[in-house]
Amino acid sequence: MLKEFQEFISKGNVMDLAVGVIIGAAFGKIVTSLVEDIIMPIVGAIFGGLDFNNYFFGLSSAVNATSLADAKKQGAVFAYGSFITAVLNFLILAFIIFLMVKAVNNMRRRLEREKPAAPAAPPPADVALLTEIRDLLAKR
């Protein structure tokens, strides 16, 4: 079992997957920063100058704080601003991944069109012999 595990780990696919996960996590942080630090402040300014992450309403009468962090300390809150930020983050990430996959697919199609056609393999000897016989009979 240990040998099988070693073979599994040493395959290239596992390493490719590990690299993909690490790069994906780093890319996710970039997109999160883009959404939280650039896009959401603009959206917040459009909706009254507030930090969009701080859009919430308390689920109990004890919640009277103005920031989400303080409100969570006071009781249960419905933090719809954070949810909207997360959804927007997901949509931007999904769109960027879609564009990357589309670019790779276009590049593959272009390379397949540019690739010269493989020369036809010569027919097997028996087929070539039968073709010659057919051609000789057709000449008679």
Tab-separated table of N, CA and C in Angstrom:
chain	number	residue	atom	x	y	z
A	1	MET	N	0.823	-1.181	0.000
A	1	MET	CA	0.000	0.000	0.000
A	1	MET	C	0.879	1.262	0.000
A	2	LEU	N	1.974	1.225	0.731
A	2	LEU	CA	2.884	2.364	0.784
A	2	LEU	C	3.507	2.612	-0.587
A	3	LYS	N	3.825	1.520	-1.287
A	3	LYS	CA	4.411	1.654	-2.616
A	3	LYS	C	3.404	2.275	-3.592
A	4	GLU	N	2.145	1.851	-3.508
A	4	GLU	CA	1.114	2.424	-4.363
A	4	GLU	C	0.938	3.909	-4.076
A	5	PHE	N	0.973	4.282	-2.803
A	5	PHE	CA	0.855	5.686	-2.425
A	5	PHE	C	2.027	6.484	-2.982
A	6	GLN	N	3.220	5.925	-2.906
A	6	GLN	CA	4.407	6.597	-3.434
A	6	GLN	C	4.273	6.792	-4.947
A	7	GLU	N	3.772	5.789	-5.664
A	7	GLU	CA	3.566	5.909	-7.104
A	7	GLU	C	2.531	6.986	-7.413
A	8	PHE	N	1.471	7.030	-6.613
A	8	PHE	CA	0.418	8.023	-6.807
A	8	PHE	C	0.956	9.437	-6.617
A	9	ILE	N	1.712	9.642	-5.564
A	9	ILE	CA	2.257	10.959	-5.249
A	9	ILE	C	3.284	11.392	-6.304
A	10	SER	N	4.044	10.443	-6.832
A	10	SER	CA	5.114	10.805	-7.762
A	10	SER	C	4.600	11.078	-9.178
A	11	LYS	N	3.320	10.818	-9.441
A	11	LYS	CA	2.779	11.101	-10.769
A	11	LYS	C	2.693	12.600	-10.971
A	12	GLY	N	2.826	13.030	-12.196
A	12	GLY	CA	2.801	14.452	-12.526
A	12	GLY	C	1.471	15.115	-12.246
A	13	ASN	N	0.362	14.374	-12.374
A	13	ASN	CA	-0.952	14.971	-12.174
A	13	ASN	C	-1.132	15.489	-10.757
A	14	VAL	N	-0.611	14.788	-9.784
A	14	VAL	CA	-0.750	15.209	-8.395
A	14	VAL	C	0.003	16.513	-8.177
A	15	MET	N	1.199	16.607	-8.723
A	15	MET	CA	1.975	17.835	-8.575
A	15	MET	C	1.295	18.993	-9.304
A	16	ASP	N	0.752	18.730	-10.493
A	16	ASP	CA	0.029	19.768	-11.227
A	16	ASP	C	-1.176	20.253	-10.432
A	17	LEU	N	-1.883	19.318	-9.818
A	17	LEU	CA	-3.032	19.679	-8.996
A	17	LEU	C	-2.614	20.522	-7.800
A	18	ALA	N	-1.530	20.149	-7.147
A	18	ALA	CA	-1.046	20.916	-5.995
A	18	ALA	C	-0.666	22.334	-6.402
A	19	VAL	N	0.028	22.469	-7.506
A	19	VAL	CA	0.402	23.796	-7.994
A	19	VAL	C	-0.850	24.596	-8.337
A	20	GLY	N	-1.823	23.953	-8.968
A	20	GLY	CA	-3.074	24.633	-9.317
A	20	GLY	C	-3.827	25.125	-8.093
A	21	VAL	N	-3.868	24.320	-7.048
A	21	VAL	CA	-4.556	24.721	-5.822
A	21	VAL	C	-3.852	25.907	-5.182
A	22	ILE	N	-2.535	25.876	-5.132
A	22	ILE	CA	-1.775	26.971	-4.515
A	22	ILE	C	-1.958	28.265	-5.320
A	23	ILE	N	-1.853	28.180	-6.631
A	23	ILE	CA	-2.039	29.361	-7.469
A	23	ILE	C	-3.488	29.843	-7.379
A	24	GLY	N	-4.433	28.918	-7.335
A	24	GLY	CA	-5.842	29.289	-7.206
A	24	GLY	C	-6.118	30.031	-5.909
A	25	ALA	N	-5.511	29.592	-4.820
A	25	ALA	CA	-5.699	30.277	-3.541
A	25	ALA	C	-5.127	31.690	-3.597
A	26	ALA	N	-3.950	31.834	-4.189
A	26	ALA	CA	-3.345	33.163	-4.314
A	26	ALA	C	-4.186	34.046	-5.229
A	27	PHE	N	-4.686	33.488	-6.310
A	27	PHE	CA	-5.522	34.238	-7.232
A	27	PHE	C	-6.828	34.648	-6.558
A	28	GLY	N	-7.373	33.766	-5.724
A	28	GLY	CA	-8.580	34.090	-4.975
A	28	GLY	C	-8.367	35.273	-4.052
A	29	LYS	N	-7.188	35.370	-3.441
A	29	LYS	CA	-6.883	36.511	-2.580
A	29	LYS	C	-6.816	37.802	-3.392
A	30	ILE	N	-6.274	37.723	-4.597
A	30	ILE	CA	-6.206	38.905	-5.456
A	30	ILE	C	-7.611	39.367	-5.813
A	31	VAL	N	-8.468	38.433	-6.194
A	31	VAL	CA	-9.838	38.792	-6.558
A	31	VAL	C	-10.595	39.321	-5.339
A	32	THR	N	-10.384	38.715	-4.180
A	32	THR	CA	-11.031	39.202	-2.957
A	32	THR	C	-10.611	40.636	-2.671
A	33	SER	N	-9.340	40.919	-2.817
A	33	SER	CA	-8.862	42.287	-2.612
A	33	SER	C	-9.468	43.231	-3.645
A	34	LEU	N	-9.549	42.799	-4.891
A	34	LEU	CA	-10.152	43.618	-5.935
A	34	LEU	C	-11.591	43.973	-5.573
A	35	VAL	N	-12.337	42.972	-5.139
A	35	VAL	CA	-13.740	43.206	-4.798
A	35	VAL	C	-13.862	44.073	-3.552
A	36	GLU	N	-13.169	43.695	-2.470
A	36	GLU	CA	-13.342	44.392	-1.194
A	36	GLU	C	-12.686	45.764	-1.168
A	37	ASP	N	-11.555	45.937	-1.839
A	37	ASP	CA	-10.799	47.181	-1.725
A	37	ASP	C	-11.035	48.166	-2.864
A	38	ILE	N	-11.532	47.686	-4.001
A	38	ILE	CA	-11.706	48.583	-5.141
A	38	ILE	C	-13.171	48.673	-5.570
A	39	ILE	N	-13.804	47.533	-5.824
A	39	ILE	CA	-15.169	47.557	-6.366
A	39	ILE	C	-16.200	47.923	-5.306
A	40	MET	N	-16.159	47.268	-4.151
A	40	MET	CA	-17.192	47.501	-3.150
A	40	MET	C	-17.169	48.913	-2.568
A	41	PRO	N	-16.016	49.575	-2.391
A	41	PRO	CA	-16.079	50.978	-1.967
A	41	PRO	C	-16.800	51.868	-2.984
A	42	ILE	N	-16.629	51.582	-4.266
A	42	ILE	CA	-17.344	52.348	-5.296
A	42	ILE	C	-18.833	52.077	-5.192
A	43	VAL	N	-19.200	50.796	-5.052
A	43	VAL	CA	-20.620	50.452	-4.894
A	43	VAL	C	-21.161	51.079	-3.613
A	44	GLY	N	-20.374	51.060	-2.540
A	44	GLY	CA	-20.795	51.671	-1.284
A	44	GLY	C	-20.996	53.169	-1.427
A	45	ALA	N	-20.134	53.829	-2.190
A	45	ALA	CA	-20.292	55.266	-2.411
A	45	ALA	C	-21.579	55.558	-3.179
A	46	ILE	N	-21.914	54.702	-4.117
A	46	ILE	CA	-23.156	54.872	-4.876
A	46	ILE	C	-24.364	54.719	-3.951
A	47	PHE	N	-24.268	53.806	-2.994
A	47	PHE	CA	-25.380	53.545	-2.080
A	47	PHE	C	-25.281	54.348	-0.780
A	48	GLY	N	-24.657	55.502	-0.802
A	48	GLY	CA	-24.699	56.383	0.354
A	48	GLY	C	-23.398	56.538	1.098
A	49	GLY	N	-22.290	56.097	0.575
A	49	GLY	CA	-21.001	56.322	1.205
A	49	GLY	C	-20.660	55.373	2.329
A	50	LEU	N	-21.452	54.368	2.563
A	50	LEU	CA	-21.162	53.414	3.621
A	50	LEU	C	-20.342	52.252	3.087
A	51	ASP	N	-19.633	51.619	3.994
A	51	ASP	CA	-18.904	50.400	3.630
A	51	ASP	C	-19.942	49.315	3.382
A	52	PHE	N	-19.938	48.765	2.184
A	52	PHE	CA	-20.965	47.792	1.814
A	52	PHE	C	-20.932	46.561	2.710
A	53	ASN	N	-19.753	46.189	3.220
A	53	ASN	CA	-19.667	45.052	4.135
A	53	ASN	C	-20.430	45.298	5.427
A	54	ASN	N	-20.673	46.533	5.755
A	54	ASN	CA	-21.371	46.854	6.991
A	54	ASN	C	-22.876	47.003	6.808
A	55	TYR	N	-23.407	46.539	5.706
A	55	TYR	CA	-24.860	46.541	5.531
A	55	TYR	C	-25.413	45.319	6.242
A	56	PHE	N	-26.221	45.567	7.236
A	56	PHE	CA	-26.798	44.484	8.029
A	56	PHE	C	-28.009	45.023	8.758
A	57	PHE	N	-28.769	44.107	9.329
A	57	PHE	CA	-29.770	44.521	10.310
A	57	PHE	C	-29.791	43.492	11.420
A	58	GLY	N	-30.014	43.996	12.601
A	58	GLY	CA	-29.999	43.135	13.785
A	58	GLY	C	-31.227	42.266	13.851
A	59	LEU	N	-31.040	41.064	14.347
A	59	LEU	CA	-32.153	40.140	14.500
A	59	LEU	C	-32.715	40.163	15.929
A	60	SER	N	-32.121	40.984	16.741
A	60	SER	CA	-32.656	41.176	18.090
A	60	SER	C	-32.640	42.667	18.402
A	61	SER	N	-33.416	43.047	19.390
A	61	SER	CA	-33.496	44.469	19.737
A	61	SER	C	-32.239	44.959	20.443
A	62	ALA	N	-31.384	44.052	20.895
A	62	ALA	CA	-30.157	44.440	21.591
A	62	ALA	C	-29.085	44.961	20.629
A	63	VAL	N	-29.234	44.717	19.327
A	63	VAL	CA	-28.233	45.135	18.345
A	63	VAL	C	-28.518	46.575	17.924
A	64	ASN	N	-27.590	47.487	18.282
A	64	ASN	CA	-27.733	48.883	17.883
A	64	ASN	C	-26.414	49.482	17.393
A	65	ALA	N	-25.420	48.657	17.116
A	65	ALA	CA	-24.106	49.120	16.649
A	65	ALA	C	-24.195	49.552	15.193
A	66	THR	N	-23.227	50.345	14.774
A	66	THR	CA	-23.208	50.809	13.385
A	66	THR	C	-22.249	50.018	12.508
A	67	SER	N	-21.364	49.239	13.097
A	67	SER	CA	-20.460	48.407	12.295
A	67	SER	C	-20.803	46.937	12.510
A	68	LEU	N	-20.538	46.152	11.515
A	68	LEU	CA	-20.882	44.731	11.560
A	68	LEU	C	-20.136	44.018	12.669
A	69	ALA	N	-18.857	44.325	12.847
A	69	ALA	CA	-18.068	43.648	13.891
A	69	ALA	C	-18.647	43.916	15.276
A	70	ASP	N	-19.019	45.168	15.536
A	70	ASP	CA	-19.605	45.492	16.833
A	70	ASP	C	-20.993	44.887	16.987
A	71	ALA	N	-21.753	44.861	15.898
A	71	ALA	CA	-23.103	44.307	15.957
A	71	ALA	C	-23.071	42.812	16.240
A	72	LYS	N	-22.109	42.104	15.690
A	72	LYS	CA	-21.999	40.663	15.945
A	72	LYS	C	-21.701	40.387	17.413
A	73	LYS	N	-21.009	41.295	18.058
A	73	LYS	CA	-20.735	41.143	19.491
A	73	LYS	C	-21.998	41.340	20.316
A	74	GLN	N	-22.924	42.124	19.802
A	74	GLN	CA	-24.149	42.424	20.545
A	74	GLN	C	-25.224	41.364	20.366
A	75	GLY	N	-25.185	40.626	19.280
A	75	GLY	CA	-26.200	39.600	19.046
A	75	GLY	C	-26.218	39.161	17.600
A	76	ALA	N	-27.268	38.435	17.259
A	76	ALA	CA	-27.397	37.885	15.907
A	76	ALA	C	-27.731	38.998	14.916
A	77	VAL	N	-27.083	38.951	13.766
A	77	VAL	CA	-27.307	39.941	12.714
A	77	VAL	C	-27.495	39.235	11.376
A	78	PHE	N	-28.222	39.890	10.504
A	78	PHE	CA	-28.400	39.431	9.131
A	78	PHE	C	-27.482	40.286	8.278
A	79	ALA	N	-26.296	39.763	7.936
A	79	ALA	CA	-25.237	40.535	7.277
A	79	ALA	C	-25.342	40.375	5.763
A	80	TYR	N	-26.340	41.020	5.170
A	80	TYR	CA	-26.552	40.886	3.733
A	80	TYR	C	-25.468	41.578	2.913
A	81	GLY	N	-24.806	42.584	3.441
A	81	GLY	CA	-23.728	43.250	2.713
A	81	GLY	C	-22.540	42.327	2.496
A	82	SER	N	-22.184	41.584	3.526
A	82	SER	CA	-21.085	40.617	3.398
A	82	SER	C	-21.435	39.530	2.398
A	83	PHE	N	-22.697	39.107	2.417
A	83	PHE	CA	-23.140	38.079	1.483
A	83	PHE	C	-23.072	38.593	0.048
A	84	ILE	N	-23.536	39.808	-0.163
A	84	ILE	CA	-23.496	40.382	-1.513
A	84	ILE	C	-22.051	40.532	-1.977
A	85	THR	N	-21.166	40.927	-1.068
A	85	THR	CA	-19.748	41.038	-1.403
A	85	THR	C	-19.188	39.671	-1.812
A	86	ALA	N	-19.543	38.629	-1.062
A	86	ALA	CA	-19.065	37.282	-1.388
A	86	ALA	C	-19.606	36.811	-2.734
A	87	VAL	N	-20.873	37.098	-3.017
A	87	VAL	CA	-21.462	36.708	-4.308
A	87	VAL	C	-20.771	37.451	-5.448
A	88	LEU	N	-20.548	38.741	-5.263
A	88	LEU	CA	-19.854	39.516	-6.286
A	88	LEU	C	-18.430	39.008	-6.489
A	89	ASN	N	-17.772	38.669	-5.402
A	89	ASN	CA	-16.430	38.092	-5.462
A	89	ASN	C	-16.448	36.806	-6.290
A	90	PHE	N	-17.418	35.943	-6.028
A	90	PHE	CA	-17.545	34.688	-6.769
A	90	PHE	C	-17.795	34.946	-8.252
A	91	LEU	N	-18.704	35.868	-8.562
A	91	LEU	CA	-19.028	36.140	-9.957
A	91	LEU	C	-17.823	36.683	-10.718
A	92	ILE	N	-17.075	37.561	-10.089
A	92	ILE	CA	-15.878	38.089	-10.753
A	92	ILE	C	-14.856	36.976	-10.963
A	93	LEU	N	-14.637	36.152	-9.948
A	93	LEU	CA	-13.691	35.040	-10.068
A	93	LEU	C	-14.145	34.067	-11.154
A	94	ALA	N	-15.426	33.727	-11.166
A	94	ALA	CA	-15.943	32.806	-12.179
A	94	ALA	C	-15.791	33.395	-13.581
A	95	PHE	N	-16.045	34.703	-13.725
A	95	PHE	CA	-15.914	35.339	-15.033
A	95	PHE	C	-14.468	35.348	-15.503
A	96	ILE	N	-13.541	35.620	-14.593
A	96	ILE	CA	-12.118	35.621	-14.960
A	96	ILE	C	-11.674	34.214	-15.358
A	97	ILE	N	-12.111	33.207	-14.618
A	97	ILE	CA	-11.762	31.826	-14.975
A	97	ILE	C	-12.375	31.459	-16.323
A	98	PHE	N	-13.619	31.901	-16.560
A	98	PHE	CA	-14.254	31.662	-17.857
A	98	PHE	C	-13.418	32.267	-18.982
A	99	LEU	N	-12.959	33.507	-18.793
A	99	LEU	CA	-12.134	34.151	-19.823
A	99	LEU	C	-10.827	33.404	-20.042
A	100	MET	N	-10.229	32.899	-18.959
A	100	MET	CA	-8.980	32.149	-19.092
A	100	MET	C	-9.210	30.849	-19.850
A	101	VAL	N	-10.273	30.117	-19.523
A	101	VAL	CA	-10.573	28.859	-20.213
A	101	VAL	C	-10.893	29.122	-21.680
A	102	LYS	N	-11.640	30.209	-21.931
A	102	LYS	CA	-11.965	30.556	-23.311
A	102	LYS	C	-10.700	30.865	-24.110
A	103	ALA	N	-9.765	31.593	-23.513
A	103	ALA	CA	-8.512	31.917	-24.193
A	103	ALA	C	-7.709	30.655	-24.489
A	104	VAL	N	-7.648	29.742	-23.533
A	104	VAL	CA	-6.910	28.489	-23.743
A	104	VAL	C	-7.574	27.665	-24.843
A	105	ASN	N	-8.906	27.590	-24.840
A	105	ASN	CA	-9.610	26.834	-25.884
A	105	ASN	C	-9.380	27.449	-27.258
A	106	ASN	N	-9.409	28.780	-27.347
A	106	ASN	CA	-9.142	29.443	-28.633
A	106	ASN	C	-7.729	29.154	-29.108
A	107	MET	N	-6.776	29.169	-28.183
A	107	MET	CA	-5.395	28.891	-28.546
A	107	MET	C	-5.259	27.443	-29.027
A	108	ARG	N	-5.925	26.515	-28.369
A	108	ARG	CA	-5.864	25.109	-28.804
A	108	ARG	C	-6.460	24.944	-30.198
A	109	ARG	N	-7.619	25.591	-30.440
A	109	ARG	CA	-8.237	25.496	-31.768
A	109	ARG	C	-7.322	26.074	-32.841
A	110	ARG	N	-6.683	27.212	-32.542
A	110	ARG	CA	-5.783	27.842	-33.498
A	110	ARG	C	-4.598	26.928	-33.785
A	111	LEU	N	-4.045	26.300	-32.745
A	111	LEU	CA	-2.916	25.395	-32.951
A	111	LEU	C	-3.322	24.169	-33.749
A	112	GLU	N	-4.541	23.673	-33.530
A	112	GLU	CA	-5.002	22.512	-34.299
A	112	GLU	C	-5.200	22.860	-35.767
A	113	ARG	N	-5.667	24.084	-36.037
A	113	ARG	CA	-5.835	24.502	-37.439
A	113	ARG	C	-4.494	24.691	-38.121
A	114	GLU	N	-3.508	25.192	-37.378
A	114	GLU	CA	-2.188	25.448	-37.955
A	114	GLU	C	-1.357	24.176	-38.099
A	115	LYS	N	-1.700	23.160	-37.336
A	115	LYS	CA	-0.934	21.920	-37.375
A	115	LYS	C	-1.109	21.265	-38.740
A	116	PRO	N	-0.004	20.934	-39.427
A	116	PRO	CA	-0.139	20.289	-40.739
A	116	PRO	C	-0.747	18.899	-40.570
A	117	ALA	N	-1.528	18.536	-41.563
A	117	ALA	CA	-2.163	17.223	-41.528
A	117	ALA	C	-1.095	16.135	-41.623
A	118	ALA	N	-1.291	15.105	-40.860
A	118	ALA	CA	-0.344	13.998	-40.881
A	118	ALA	C	-0.439	13.304	-42.240
A	119	PRO	N	0.709	12.952	-42.822
A	119	PRO	CA	0.654	12.266	-44.121
A	119	PRO	C	-0.055	10.925	-43.968
A	120	ALA	N	-0.795	10.605	-44.990
A	120	ALA	CA	-1.543	9.353	-44.949
A	120	ALA	C	-0.579	8.178	-44.908
A	121	ALA	N	-0.867	7.254	-44.057
A	121	ALA	CA	-0.029	6.063	-43.955
A	121	ALA	C	-0.235	5.218	-45.196
A	122	PRO	N	0.838	4.628	-45.690
A	122	PRO	CA	0.669	3.773	-46.882
A	122	PRO	C	-0.244	2.601	-46.532
A	123	PRO	N	-1.042	2.179	-47.505
A	123	PRO	CA	-1.946	1.057	-47.230
A	123	PRO	C	-1.148	-0.221	-46.980
A	124	PRO	N	-1.730	-1.139	-46.255
A	124	PRO	CA	-1.040	-2.416	-46.032
A	124	PRO	C	-0.714	-3.090	-47.366
A	125	ALA	N	0.253	-3.973	-47.319
A	125	ALA	CA	0.749	-4.615	-48.546
A	125	ALA	C	-0.349	-5.364	-49.284
A	126	ASP	N	-1.228	-6.039	-48.571
A	126	ASP	CA	-2.270	-6.813	-49.259
A	126	ASP	C	-3.280	-5.888	-49.941
A	127	VAL	N	-3.580	-4.751	-49.327
A	127	VAL	CA	-4.501	-3.788	-49.942
A	127	VAL	C	-3.840	-3.171	-51.174
A	128	ALA	N	-2.544	-2.854	-51.088
A	128	ALA	CA	-1.837	-2.296	-52.240
A	128	ALA	C	-1.820	-3.303	-53.399
A	129	LEU	N	-1.596	-4.567	-53.091
A	129	LEU	CA	-1.583	-5.611	-54.129
A	129	LEU	C	-2.950	-5.753	-54.770
A	130	LEU	N	-4.009	-5.757	-53.974
A	130	LEU	CA	-5.364	-5.857	-54.528
A	130	LEU	C	-5.697	-4.635	-55.384
A	131	THR	N	-5.215	-3.457	-54.985
A	131	THR	CA	-5.447	-2.246	-55.774
A	131	THR	C	-4.753	-2.354	-57.124
A	132	GLU	N	-3.533	-2.874	-57.133
A	132	GLU	CA	-2.822	-3.055	-58.401
A	132	GLU	C	-3.559	-4.028	-59.308
A	133	ILE	N	-4.026	-5.123	-58.720
A	133	ILE	CA	-4.753	-6.126	-59.526
A	133	ILE	C	-6.016	-5.500	-60.091
A	134	ARG	N	-6.742	-4.722	-59.281
A	134	ARG	CA	-7.966	-4.064	-59.759
A	134	ARG	C	-7.650	-3.135	-60.917
A	135	ASP	N	-6.580	-2.347	-60.761
A	135	ASP	CA	-6.216	-1.390	-61.812
A	135	ASP	C	-5.814	-2.106	-63.107
A	136	LEU	N	-5.090	-3.249	-62.991
A	136	LEU	CA	-4.717	-4.012	-64.177
A	136	LEU	C	-5.931	-4.617	-64.872
A	137	LEU	N	-6.876	-5.107	-64.075
A	137	LEU	CA	-8.089	-5.667	-64.677
A	137	LEU	C	-8.921	-4.585	-65.334
A	138	ALA	N	-8.906	-3.382	-64.758
A	138	ALA	CA	-9.709	-2.274	-65.328
A	138	ALA	C	-9.105	-1.836	-66.671
A	139	LYS	N	-7.776	-1.990	-66.885
A	139	LYS	CA	-7.147	-1.597	-68.133
A	139	LYS	C	-7.494	-2.560	-69.266
A	140	ARG	N	-7.811	-3.784	-68.989
A	140	ARG	CA	-8.099	-4.777	-70.033
A	140	ARG	C	-9.372	-4.501	-70.666
